[in-house]
């Protein structure tokens, strides 16, 4: 084995893929920039660390189960001026997760509820926190399967342990009584133990209809809204932004 092959083998054994793939260019750069041995070693180790952090973040974004990746920087606050941008940006510092507070985004379809919830989740992943994203439909399915297979306690424990649980699209589907009870159990388990972000197209006074049970809905609302930042978004749908609606009144003017 020549020196080059040995370096590559050692890197492989030590799991240093960044160094294996970049040491030649790093050496060239070090020679050109007349780096000291110290600086060279520092730079190449830093490259390896950054790559490892990047991989961890990508893995945690993947395992969170987002429907699509959205970032706060991509959110056009000028399109939705009633959203308090400063409050959202403050939530971006993720103190709410440390403080085990909840966030609720309420509003009609297309106003950016899922986008905002996802982008806070992605930020949490970037800080190497554990995030799980579910639609209501998916989480109910998981809970029902777990119940049917005697795994409910285990699943509840898992869902209680994540740093941030995002539950998207509450209100699109009416829940039967088993689903409503399971949902209540989940909320109770996480109450004051971990943050939840909920998005809903239904205002809280409609949740009784969503859960088909006023008592359960009140118990859920009580716990969710106890330590909670909530946003009522009333603007236009971003999905319809470029769709021109024919307005005969305007045409006649
Ligand atoms: P909701 O969950 O309220 O129905 P979404 O968050 O899914 O709406 O938004 C619908 C689409 O429009 C998504 O692709 C989202 O990224 C985009 N979107 C919504 N609001 C904005 C905004 N203010 N700026 C940029 N993109 C937006
Ligand atoms: Mg949505």
Coordinates of C-alpha atoms and ligand atoms in Angstrom, one line a residue, residues 70 74-77 79-80 108-115 172 238-239, ligand 1:
X70 CA -39.9 24.7 4.7
X74 CA -38.7 31.6 2.7
X75 CA -41.8 32.9 4.4
X76 CA -43.1 36.1 2.9
X77 CA -44.4 38.1 5.8
X79 CA -48.1 38.6 2.0
X80 CA -49.6 37.9 5.5
X108 CA -58.2 28.9 6.7
X109 CA -56.3 26.8 4.1
X110 CA -53.2 28.1 2.4
X111 CA -52.3 30.9 4.8
X112 CA -49.0 29.3 5.8
X113 CA -49.8 27.3 9.0
X114 CA -48.0 24.2 7.9
X115 CA -45.1 26.3 6.5
X172 CA -60.1 18.6 8.4
X238 CA -50.9 31.8 -0.7
X239 CA -51.8 28.9 -3.0
Ligands
LIG1 P1 -51.8 25.9 5.3 O1 -51.1 24.9 6.1 O2 -52.2 27.1 6.1 O3 -53.0 25.3 4.5 P2 -49.3 26.0 3.8 O4 -48.4 26.3 4.9 O5 -49.4 24.6 3.4 O6 -50.8 26.5 4.2 O7 -49.1 26.9 2.6 C1 -49.4 26.5 1.2 C2 -48.2 26.8 0.3 O8 -48.0 28.1 0.2 C3 -46.9 26.1 0.8 O9 -46.2 25.7 -0.3 C4 -46.2 27.3 1.6 O10 -44.8 27.1 1.6 C5 -46.7 28.5 0.8 N1 -46.9 29.7 1.6 C6 -47.9 30.0 2.3 N2 -47.8 31.2 2.9 C7 -46.6 31.7 2.4 C8 -45.9 32.9 2.7 N3 -46.5 33.9 3.4 N4 -44.7 33.1 2.1 C9 -44.2 32.1 1.3 N5 -44.8 30.9 1.1 C10 -46.0 30.7 1.6

